mmCIF file of C-alpha atoms and ligand atoms in Angstrom:
data_model
loop_
_atom_site.group_PDB
_atom_site.id
_atom_site.type_symbol
_atom_site.label_atom_id
_atom_site.label_comp_id
_atom_site.label_asym_id
_atom_site.label_seq_id
_atom_site.Cartn_x
_atom_site.Cartn_y
_atom_site.Cartn_z
ATOM 1 C CA UNK A 1 84.690 143.357 113.832
ATOM 2 C CA UNK A 2 83.950 142.423 117.380
ATOM 3 C CA UNK A 3 85.727 144.008 120.323
ATOM 4 C CA UNK A 4 88.362 141.299 121.065
ATOM 5 C CA UNK A 5 89.688 137.835 119.844
ATOM 6 C CA UNK A 6 89.011 134.375 120.649
ATOM 7 C CA UNK A 7 91.446 132.792 118.385
ATOM 8 C CA UNK A 8 94.603 134.119 116.802
ATOM 9 C CA UNK A 9 93.993 135.316 113.053
ATOM 10 C CA UNK A 10 96.055 133.832 110.151
ATOM 11 C CA UNK A 11 97.677 136.004 107.613
ATOM 12 C CA UNK A 12 99.032 134.493 104.248
ATOM 13 C CA UNK A 13 101.946 136.169 103.255
ATOM 14 C CA UNK A 14 101.539 135.003 99.416
ATOM 15 C CA UNK A 15 98.377 136.544 99.428
ATOM 16 C CA UNK A 16 100.062 139.993 100.543
ATOM 17 C CA UNK A 17 102.356 139.280 97.737
ATOM 18 C CA UNK A 18 100.154 138.607 95.035
ATOM 19 C CA UNK A 19 98.268 141.477 93.410
ATOM 20 C CA UNK A 20 95.124 140.008 93.014
ATOM 21 C CA UNK A 21 94.689 138.937 96.487
ATOM 22 C CA UNK A 22 96.538 141.878 98.141
ATOM 23 C CA UNK A 23 93.657 144.165 99.017
ATOM 24 C CA UNK A 24 91.930 141.335 100.877
ATOM 25 C CA UNK A 25 94.925 140.112 102.640
ATOM 26 C CA UNK A 26 95.835 143.743 103.587
ATOM 27 C CA UNK A 27 92.157 143.994 105.192
ATOM 28 C CA UNK A 28 92.842 140.566 107.235
ATOM 29 C CA UNK A 29 96.186 142.027 108.142
ATOM 30 C CA UNK A 30 94.517 145.453 109.310
ATOM 31 C CA UNK A 31 92.080 143.486 111.305
ATOM 32 C CA UNK A 32 94.802 141.320 113.163
ATOM 33 C CA UNK A 33 96.898 144.225 113.940
ATOM 34 C CA UNK A 34 93.877 146.236 115.678
ATOM 35 C CA UNK A 35 92.226 143.326 117.243
ATOM 36 C CA UNK A 36 94.724 141.045 118.521
ATOM 37 C CA UNK A 37 98.271 142.577 117.914
ATOM 38 C CA UNK A 38 99.091 138.904 117.139
ATOM 39 C CA UNK A 39 98.757 136.852 113.931
ATOM 40 C CA UNK A 40 100.065 133.734 112.291
ATOM 41 C CA UNK A 41 101.918 134.485 109.400
ATOM 42 C CA UNK A 42 101.771 131.598 106.617
ATOM 43 C CA UNK A 43 103.492 130.848 103.176
ATOM 44 C CA UNK A 44 106.412 133.556 104.545
ATOM 45 C CA UNK A 45 109.385 131.678 102.814
ATOM 46 C CA UNK A 46 111.321 130.802 105.488
ATOM 47 C CA UNK A 47 110.015 127.557 106.360
ATOM 48 C CA UNK A 48 112.892 125.266 105.368
ATOM 49 C CA UNK A 49 115.587 127.749 107.501
ATOM 50 C CA UNK A 50 113.210 127.486 110.711
ATOM 51 C CA UNK A 51 112.932 123.713 110.246
ATOM 52 C CA UNK A 52 116.870 123.338 110.030
ATOM 53 C CA UNK A 53 117.076 125.593 112.897
ATOM 54 C CA UNK A 54 115.014 123.638 114.855
ATOM 55 C CA UNK A 55 116.857 120.492 113.902
ATOM 56 C CA UNK A 56 119.864 122.033 115.621
ATOM 57 C CA UNK A 57 118.516 123.162 118.991
ATOM 58 C CA UNK A 58 118.548 119.965 120.827
ATOM 59 C CA UNK A 59 122.381 119.736 119.862
ATOM 60 C CA UNK A 60 123.237 123.037 121.151
ATOM 61 C CA UNK A 61 121.257 122.840 124.275
ATOM 62 C CA UNK A 62 122.979 119.318 124.933
ATOM 63 C CA UNK A 63 126.339 120.777 124.860
ATOM 64 C CA UNK A 64 128.336 120.476 128.156
ATOM 65 C CA UNK A 65 127.491 123.035 130.651
ATOM 66 C CA UNK A 66 131.100 124.497 130.610
ATOM 67 C CA UNK A 67 130.867 124.863 126.782
ATOM 68 C CA UNK A 68 127.441 126.616 127.031
ATOM 69 C CA UNK A 69 128.647 128.951 130.024
ATOM 70 C CA UNK A 70 131.811 130.036 127.872
ATOM 71 C CA UNK A 71 129.420 132.133 126.315
ATOM 72 C CA UNK A 72 127.514 133.118 129.334
ATOM 73 C CA UNK A 73 125.534 136.268 129.246
ATOM 74 C CA UNK A 74 127.072 137.641 132.225
ATOM 75 C CA UNK A 75 130.290 138.414 130.044
ATOM 76 C CA UNK A 76 128.083 140.528 128.045
ATOM 77 C CA UNK A 77 127.098 144.341 128.493
ATOM 78 C CA UNK A 78 124.906 144.106 125.303
ATOM 79 C CA UNK A 79 123.008 141.212 126.982
ATOM 80 C CA UNK A 80 123.753 138.552 124.393
ATOM 81 C CA UNK A 81 124.921 134.946 125.270
ATOM 82 C CA UNK A 82 123.541 132.043 127.344
ATOM 83 C CA UNK A 83 121.105 132.148 130.288
ATOM 84 C CA UNK A 84 121.160 128.957 132.396
ATOM 85 C CA UNK A 85 117.844 127.753 133.752
ATOM 86 C CA UNK A 86 116.194 129.806 136.445
ATOM 87 C CA UNK A 87 118.319 133.046 135.675
ATOM 88 C CA UNK A 88 115.684 135.100 134.340
ATOM 89 C CA UNK A 89 113.009 136.985 135.987
ATOM 90 C CA UNK A 90 109.624 137.861 134.557
ATOM 91 C CA UNK A 91 106.649 139.482 136.175
ATOM 92 C CA UNK A 92 108.685 138.919 139.432
ATOM 93 C CA UNK A 93 108.744 135.293 138.891
ATOM 94 C CA UNK A 94 111.397 133.031 137.872
ATOM 95 C CA UNK A 95 111.101 131.827 134.271
ATOM 96 C CA UNK A 96 111.560 127.942 133.583
ATOM 97 C CA UNK A 97 113.939 128.404 130.372
ATOM 98 C CA UNK A 98 117.234 128.274 129.190
ATOM 99 C CA UNK A 99 118.301 130.280 126.169
ATOM 100 C CA UNK A 100 120.970 131.691 124.062
ATOM 101 C CA UNK A 101 120.444 135.388 122.821
ATOM 102 C CA UNK A 102 122.262 136.807 120.032
ATOM 103 C CA UNK A 103 122.343 139.836 117.794
ATOM 104 C CA UNK A 104 122.876 141.533 114.474
ATOM 105 C CA UNK A 105 126.648 140.975 113.729
ATOM 106 C CA UNK A 106 129.215 143.536 112.542
ATOM 107 C CA UNK A 107 127.818 146.707 114.263
ATOM 108 C CA UNK A 108 130.241 149.480 115.043
ATOM 109 C CA UNK A 109 131.369 149.003 118.679
ATOM 110 C CA UNK A 110 130.571 151.163 121.626
ATOM 111 C CA UNK A 111 132.952 154.020 122.114
ATOM 112 C CA UNK A 112 133.052 154.946 126.024
ATOM 113 C CA UNK A 113 134.072 158.343 125.294
ATOM 114 C CA UNK A 114 131.506 159.389 122.743
ATOM 115 C CA UNK A 115 128.545 157.240 122.612
ATOM 116 C CA UNK A 116 125.559 157.175 124.906
ATOM 117 C CA UNK A 117 125.489 154.528 127.711
ATOM 118 C CA UNK A 118 122.654 152.740 126.426
ATOM 119 C CA UNK A 119 124.451 152.331 122.946
ATOM 120 C CA UNK A 120 126.475 149.647 124.497
ATOM 121 C CA UNK A 121 123.268 147.403 124.255
ATOM 122 C CA UNK A 122 124.537 147.136 120.790
ATOM 123 C CA UNK A 123 127.597 144.462 120.788
ATOM 124 C CA UNK A 124 129.035 141.305 119.298
ATOM 125 C CA UNK A 125 127.295 138.210 119.969
ATOM 126 C CA UNK A 126 128.772 135.308 121.826
ATOM 127 C CA UNK A 127 128.270 131.815 119.877
ATOM 128 C CA UNK A 128 128.551 128.421 121.461
ATOM 129 C CA UNK A 129 131.571 126.623 120.347
ATOM 130 C CA UNK A 130 129.592 124.230 117.998
ATOM 131 C CA UNK A 131 130.330 123.664 114.225
ATOM 132 C CA UNK A 132 127.891 125.891 112.051
ATOM 133 C CA UNK A 133 126.324 127.471 115.130
ATOM 134 C CA UNK A 134 127.380 131.039 114.012
ATOM 135 C CA UNK A 135 126.604 130.578 110.301
ATOM 136 C CA UNK A 136 123.341 129.398 111.150
ATOM 137 C CA UNK A 137 122.733 132.479 113.600
ATOM 138 C CA UNK A 138 123.946 134.894 110.969
ATOM 139 C CA UNK A 139 121.766 133.420 108.167
ATOM 140 C CA UNK A 140 118.506 133.311 110.412
ATOM 141 C CA UNK A 141 118.875 136.807 111.272
ATOM 142 C CA UNK A 142 119.516 138.164 107.775
ATOM 143 C CA UNK A 143 116.707 136.145 106.262
ATOM 144 C CA UNK A 144 114.280 137.182 109.112
ATOM 145 C CA UNK A 145 115.401 141.049 108.632
ATOM 146 C CA UNK A 146 114.546 140.846 105.006
ATOM 147 C CA UNK A 147 111.258 139.293 105.850
ATOM 148 C CA UNK A 148 110.112 141.689 108.420
ATOM 149 C CA UNK A 149 111.368 144.799 106.206
ATOM 150 C CA UNK A 150 108.688 143.364 103.494
ATOM 151 C CA UNK A 151 106.265 142.497 106.279
ATOM 152 C CA UNK A 152 106.368 146.184 107.894
ATOM 153 C CA UNK A 153 105.724 147.625 104.474
ATOM 154 C CA UNK A 154 102.495 145.577 104.305
ATOM 155 C CA UNK A 155 101.754 146.998 107.724
ATOM 156 C CA UNK A 156 102.150 150.550 106.492
ATOM 157 C CA UNK A 157 99.961 150.063 103.712
ATOM 158 C CA UNK A 158 97.025 148.368 105.633
ATOM 159 C CA UNK A 159 97.018 151.461 107.845
ATOM 160 C CA UNK A 160 96.681 153.547 104.963
ATOM 161 C CA UNK A 161 100.307 154.787 105.278
ATOM 162 C CA UNK A 162 103.072 155.059 102.492
ATOM 163 C CA UNK A 163 104.919 151.698 102.397
ATOM 164 C CA UNK A 164 108.112 153.219 103.737
ATOM 165 C CA UNK A 165 106.673 154.929 106.628
ATOM 166 C CA UNK A 166 108.012 152.735 109.602
ATOM 167 C CA UNK A 167 111.506 152.366 107.929
ATOM 168 C CA UNK A 168 113.136 155.389 109.570
ATOM 169 C CA UNK A 169 112.406 153.567 113.152
ATOM 170 C CA UNK A 170 114.185 150.522 112.531
ATOM 171 C CA UNK A 171 117.196 150.054 114.738
ATOM 172 C CA UNK A 172 120.664 148.844 114.058
ATOM 173 C CA UNK A 173 120.436 145.480 116.014
ATOM 174 C CA UNK A 174 117.860 142.779 115.427
ATOM 175 C CA UNK A 175 118.030 140.156 118.241
ATOM 176 C CA UNK A 176 117.363 136.488 117.921
ATOM 177 C CA UNK A 177 116.808 133.677 120.758
ATOM 178 C CA UNK A 178 117.192 130.050 120.907
ATOM 179 C CA UNK A 179 114.799 129.057 123.666
ATOM 180 C CA UNK A 180 114.430 125.718 125.560
ATOM 181 C CA UNK A 181 111.571 124.895 127.932
ATOM 182 C CA UNK A 182 112.323 121.827 129.920
ATOM 183 C CA UNK A 183 109.272 119.429 130.963
ATOM 184 C CA UNK A 184 107.926 120.866 134.510
ATOM 185 C CA UNK A 185 105.070 120.510 137.025
ATOM 186 C CA UNK A 186 101.586 121.395 135.656
ATOM 187 C CA UNK A 187 101.063 124.962 135.663
ATOM 188 C CA UNK A 188 104.739 126.038 135.757
ATOM 189 C CA UNK A 189 105.953 129.443 134.266
ATOM 190 C CA UNK A 190 107.957 129.025 131.273
ATOM 191 C CA UNK A 191 107.821 132.578 130.727
ATOM 192 C CA UNK A 192 105.799 134.953 132.599
ATOM 193 C CA UNK A 193 103.090 137.607 131.345
ATOM 194 C CA UNK A 194 104.851 140.422 129.411
ATOM 195 C CA UNK A 195 104.923 142.451 126.301
ATOM 196 C CA UNK A 196 107.874 142.570 124.080
ATOM 197 C CA UNK A 197 109.546 145.655 124.569
ATOM 198 C CA UNK A 198 112.641 145.768 122.858
ATOM 199 C CA UNK A 199 111.568 146.258 119.441
ATOM 200 C CA UNK A 200 108.927 146.799 116.636
ATOM 201 C CA UNK A 201 107.659 143.521 115.773
ATOM 202 C CA UNK A 202 108.413 139.655 116.757
ATOM 203 C CA UNK A 203 108.348 136.842 114.459
ATOM 204 C CA UNK A 204 108.385 133.556 116.585
ATOM 205 C CA UNK A 205 108.805 129.908 115.313
ATOM 206 C CA UNK A 206 107.522 127.461 117.979
ATOM 207 C CA UNK A 207 107.782 123.527 117.813
ATOM 208 C CA UNK A 208 104.680 121.553 118.073
ATOM 209 C CA UNK A 209 104.347 121.325 121.913
ATOM 210 C CA UNK A 210 101.973 124.385 122.547
ATOM 211 C CA UNK A 211 101.938 126.502 125.470
ATOM 212 C CA UNK A 212 102.047 129.953 124.143
ATOM 213 C CA UNK A 213 99.008 132.011 125.417
ATOM 214 C CA UNK A 214 97.636 135.525 124.583
ATOM 215 C CA UNK A 215 95.764 138.002 126.928
ATOM 216 C CA UNK A 216 92.659 139.375 124.990
ATOM 217 C CA UNK A 217 90.838 142.518 126.013
ATOM 218 C CA UNK A 218 88.359 140.765 128.315
ATOM 219 C CA UNK A 219 91.201 139.270 130.469
ATOM 220 C CA UNK A 220 90.980 135.700 129.148
ATOM 221 C CA UNK A 221 94.130 133.822 128.148
ATOM 222 C CA UNK A 222 93.900 132.713 124.341
ATOM 223 C CA UNK A 223 95.664 129.595 123.278
ATOM 224 C CA UNK A 224 97.889 130.112 120.104
ATOM 225 C CA UNK A 225 98.485 126.400 119.239
ATOM 226 C CA UNK A 226 101.215 125.610 116.790
ATOM 227 C CA UNK A 227 100.532 125.814 113.062
ATOM 228 C CA UNK A 228 103.189 123.804 111.342
ATOM 229 C CA UNK A 229 105.434 126.285 109.233
ATOM 230 C CA UNK A 230 103.795 129.501 110.604
ATOM 231 C CA UNK A 231 105.582 132.127 112.248
ATOM 232 C CA UNK A 232 103.689 133.949 115.109
ATOM 233 C CA UNK A 233 103.902 137.663 114.663
ATOM 234 C CA UNK A 234 103.278 140.002 117.433
ATOM 235 C CA UNK A 235 103.322 143.929 117.900
ATOM 236 C CA UNK A 236 106.316 145.052 120.382
ATOM 237 C CA UNK A 237 106.252 148.191 122.665
ATOM 238 C CA UNK A 238 108.224 150.057 120.100
ATOM 239 C CA UNK A 239 105.806 149.890 117.453
ATOM 240 C CA UNK A 240 103.028 150.338 120.130
ATOM 241 C CA UNK A 241 104.862 153.949 120.873
ATOM 242 C CA UNK A 242 105.413 154.837 117.189
ATOM 243 C CA UNK A 243 101.785 154.689 116.330
ATOM 244 C CA UNK A 244 100.773 156.452 119.652
ATOM 245 C CA UNK A 245 99.304 153.404 121.112
ATOM 246 C CA UNK A 246 96.820 152.870 118.371
ATOM 247 C CA UNK A 247 98.666 149.421 117.641
ATOM 248 C CA UNK A 248 98.812 147.802 121.094
ATOM 249 C CA UNK A 249 101.554 145.483 122.255
ATOM 250 C CA UNK A 250 99.592 142.491 123.530
ATOM 251 C CA UNK A 251 100.645 140.496 126.811
ATOM 252 C CA UNK A 252 101.404 137.041 126.212
ATOM 253 C CA UNK A 253 103.115 134.046 128.314
ATOM 254 C CA UNK A 254 104.244 130.819 127.966
ATOM 255 C CA UNK A 255 103.091 127.622 130.260
ATOM 256 C CA UNK A 256 105.831 125.271 130.811
ATOM 257 C CA UNK A 257 105.148 121.796 128.991
ATOM 258 C CA UNK A 258 104.412 118.845 131.089
ATOM 259 C CA UNK A 259 105.101 116.088 128.718
ATOM 260 C CA UNK A 260 107.957 116.993 126.477
ATOM 261 C CA UNK A 261 110.550 119.696 125.954
ATOM 262 C CA UNK A 262 109.509 122.584 123.950
ATOM 263 C CA UNK A 263 111.892 124.877 121.579
ATOM 264 C CA UNK A 264 111.157 128.109 120.244
ATOM 265 C CA UNK A 265 113.133 130.619 118.067
ATOM 266 C CA UNK A 266 111.950 134.368 118.426
ATOM 267 C CA UNK A 267 113.393 137.041 116.423
ATOM 268 C CA UNK A 268 112.906 140.582 117.504
ATOM 269 C CA UNK A 269 113.014 143.328 114.816
ATOM 270 C CA UNK A 270 115.068 146.105 116.427
ATOM 271 C CA UNK A 271 113.676 149.899 117.075
ATOM 272 C CA UNK A 272 115.884 153.023 116.664
ATOM 273 C CA UNK A 273 117.140 153.767 120.347
ATOM 274 C CA UNK A 274 118.098 157.377 120.099
ATOM 275 C CA UNK A 275 114.435 158.476 119.898
ATOM 276 C CA UNK A 276 113.418 160.814 122.513
ATOM 277 C CA UNK A 277 109.745 161.116 123.846
ATOM 278 C CA UNK A 278 109.284 164.491 122.304
ATOM 279 C CA UNK A 279 110.603 163.280 118.680
ATOM 280 C CA UNK A 280 108.181 160.205 119.239
ATOM 281 C CA UNK A 281 105.356 162.156 120.197
ATOM 282 C CA UNK A 282 105.714 164.553 117.192
ATOM 283 C CA UNK A 283 105.905 161.529 114.683
ATOM 284 C CA UNK A 284 103.255 159.623 116.254
ATOM 285 C CA UNK A 285 100.788 162.414 116.230
ATOM 286 C CA UNK A 286 101.520 162.547 112.686
ATOM 287 C CA UNK A 287 100.755 158.947 112.047
ATOM 288 C CA UNK A 288 97.753 158.494 114.033
ATOM 289 C CA UNK A 289 96.238 161.508 112.276
ATOM 290 C CA UNK A 290 96.825 159.295 108.916
ATOM 291 C CA UNK A 291 95.560 155.828 110.376
ATOM 292 C CA UNK A 292 91.669 155.314 109.829
ATOM 293 C CA UNK A 293 90.921 154.118 113.402
ATOM 294 C CA UNK A 294 87.847 154.873 115.133
ATOM 295 C CA UNK A 295 87.608 157.826 117.516
ATOM 296 C CA UNK A 296 87.198 155.750 120.652
ATOM 297 C CA UNK A 297 90.655 153.868 119.625
ATOM 298 C CA UNK A 298 92.429 157.192 118.889
ATOM 299 C CA UNK A 299 91.173 158.590 122.305
ATOM 300 C CA UNK A 300 92.098 155.520 124.043
ATOM 301 C CA UNK A 301 95.803 155.957 122.113
ATOM 302 C CA UNK A 302 96.175 158.930 123.941
ATOM 303 C CA UNK A 303 94.761 157.692 127.433
ATOM 304 C CA UNK A 304 97.075 154.469 127.377
ATOM 305 C CA UNK A 305 100.732 155.688 127.123
ATOM 306 C CA UNK A 306 103.235 152.749 126.750
ATOM 307 C CA UNK A 307 105.177 151.880 129.840
ATOM 308 C CA UNK A 308 108.177 152.213 127.214
ATOM 309 C CA UNK A 309 107.632 155.746 126.843
ATOM 310 C CA UNK A 310 107.969 156.621 130.506
ATOM 311 C CA UNK A 311 109.025 160.231 131.174
ATOM 312 C CA UNK A 312 111.590 158.525 133.590
ATOM 313 C CA UNK A 313 113.708 157.627 130.590
ATOM 314 C CA UNK A 314 115.790 159.963 128.096
ATOM 315 C CA UNK A 315 115.014 157.736 125.199
ATOM 316 C CA UNK A 316 113.928 154.281 123.896
ATOM 317 C CA UNK A 317 117.804 153.146 124.417
ATOM 318 C CA UNK A 318 117.698 153.902 127.980
ATOM 319 C CA UNK A 319 114.145 152.130 128.301
ATOM 320 C CA UNK A 320 115.374 149.286 126.640
ATOM 321 C CA UNK A 321 118.483 149.053 128.756
ATOM 322 C CA UNK A 322 116.263 149.316 131.797
ATOM 323 C CA UNK A 323 114.433 146.251 130.528
ATOM 324 C CA UNK A 324 117.464 144.208 129.649
ATOM 325 C CA UNK A 325 118.674 144.914 133.345
ATOM 326 C CA UNK A 326 115.464 143.868 135.245
ATOM 327 C CA UNK A 327 115.131 140.641 133.158
ATOM 328 C CA UNK A 328 118.731 139.694 133.758
ATOM 329 C CA UNK A 329 119.633 141.129 137.114
ATOM 330 C CA UNK A 330 122.703 139.143 137.552
ATOM 331 C CA UNK A 331 124.078 140.748 134.217
ATOM 332 C CA UNK A 332 122.677 144.185 134.881
ATOM 333 C CA UNK A 333 124.438 144.045 138.412
ATOM 334 C CA UNK A 334 127.804 143.303 136.755
ATOM 335 C CA UNK A 335 127.794 145.730 134.180
ATOM 336 C CA UNK A 336 125.472 148.508 135.245
ATOM 337 C CA UNK A 337 125.682 148.323 139.139
ATOM 338 C CA UNK A 338 124.221 152.111 139.476
ATOM 339 C CA UNK A 339 121.739 151.841 136.952
ATOM 340 C CA UNK A 340 120.587 148.515 138.442
ATOM 341 C CA UNK A 341 120.186 150.137 141.995
ATOM 342 C CA UNK A 342 118.121 152.837 140.418
ATOM 343 C CA UNK A 343 116.140 151.057 137.981
ATOM 344 C CA UNK A 344 115.039 148.445 140.443
ATOM 345 C CA UNK A 345 113.634 151.050 142.850
ATOM 346 C CA UNK A 346 111.775 152.844 140.209
ATOM 347 C CA UNK A 347 107.994 152.127 139.926
ATOM 348 C CA UNK A 348 106.680 152.683 136.504
ATOM 349 C CA UNK A 349 103.267 154.730 136.546
HETATM 350 O O1 LIG B 401 108.699 130.736 123.411
HETATM 351 C C1 LIG B 401 107.854 131.393 123.178
HETATM 352 O O2 LIG B 401 106.841 130.913 122.468
HETATM 353 C C2 LIG B 401 107.533 132.861 123.543
HETATM 354 C C3 LIG B 401 108.948 133.557 123.893
HETATM 355 C C4 LIG B 401 108.484 134.828 124.130
HETATM 356 O O3 LIG B 401 107.511 135.504 124.245
HETATM 357 C C5 LIG B 401 109.626 135.995 124.396
HETATM 358 O O4 LIG B 401 110.959 135.510 124.582
HETATM 359 O O5 LIG B 401 109.408 137.151 124.309
HETATM 360 FE FE1 LIG B 402 107.885 137.501 124.318
#
């Protein structure tokens, strides 16, 4: 195994499911997790659903502005809803994308008097007023949740852990986004360099445009060109924290397209928000002990704490809320004015 990657590995889900090929496929999965933190998942079974969803996206984004703005994220303390072009910031720069954010539906509503403030992140989605939109989102989230649960079992197995190891870390709310990147001048920022921070794993369906890039350990940007029918899966900071930093969340970005509009659909598998730093340290220590990683990697795991685990925050939920407030400052200022003031002044060490 070399020290870094120059292309994104491919893992065939069907080979993980087939007892005859499973051992070999688990080895590939482990290398992808350790080496890149990114992989293409093929033969995952959601091919026709992702195709149907992509066919719907141009329609949804071409709805009249007033229809889209009726479900504007500014209405939502849970940061779900529509974000117009230019209202999102990553790495201190404006992203050139427009998007709808949704979450798992039917969760218990936030109760001001006894739920913690960050629990308000879990709330009902706002759907664009368009036939079939809500049904499509609900089906997409429910199918992706099933796939991601099975995927996580294989991840546990490839790390020599019992298959259900990570299940108790799963949160109540998964998130889904429909994203549109309009054509822009060469080199424009579709979304700036970032690690996904609000969950365990991301499952991304991109169209055939290209533009997604992943940072390797030498500091080079590696293209993740579209592979028809595949999902790009990556580790989020929640999973990095749970594995004590051994499985790292990898930085990525999207260069805005120059020739045509790009659409993508990321699904974010949620993490349990009530986990405190101490609880996490304890379970991470246990998990790290079992994972067969090199001593060097284990040492690095201790040396490189995730920013998600900053002692500035009481638990995952608070770190997550901070991330949402700073990414969507208009929504943050409206619903959490005091926290906005506090978080925007903090510097993460
Ligand atoms: O649109 C994409 O391909 C990636 C989007 C992304 O990285 C994100 O929204 O976190
Ligand atoms: Fe991302």
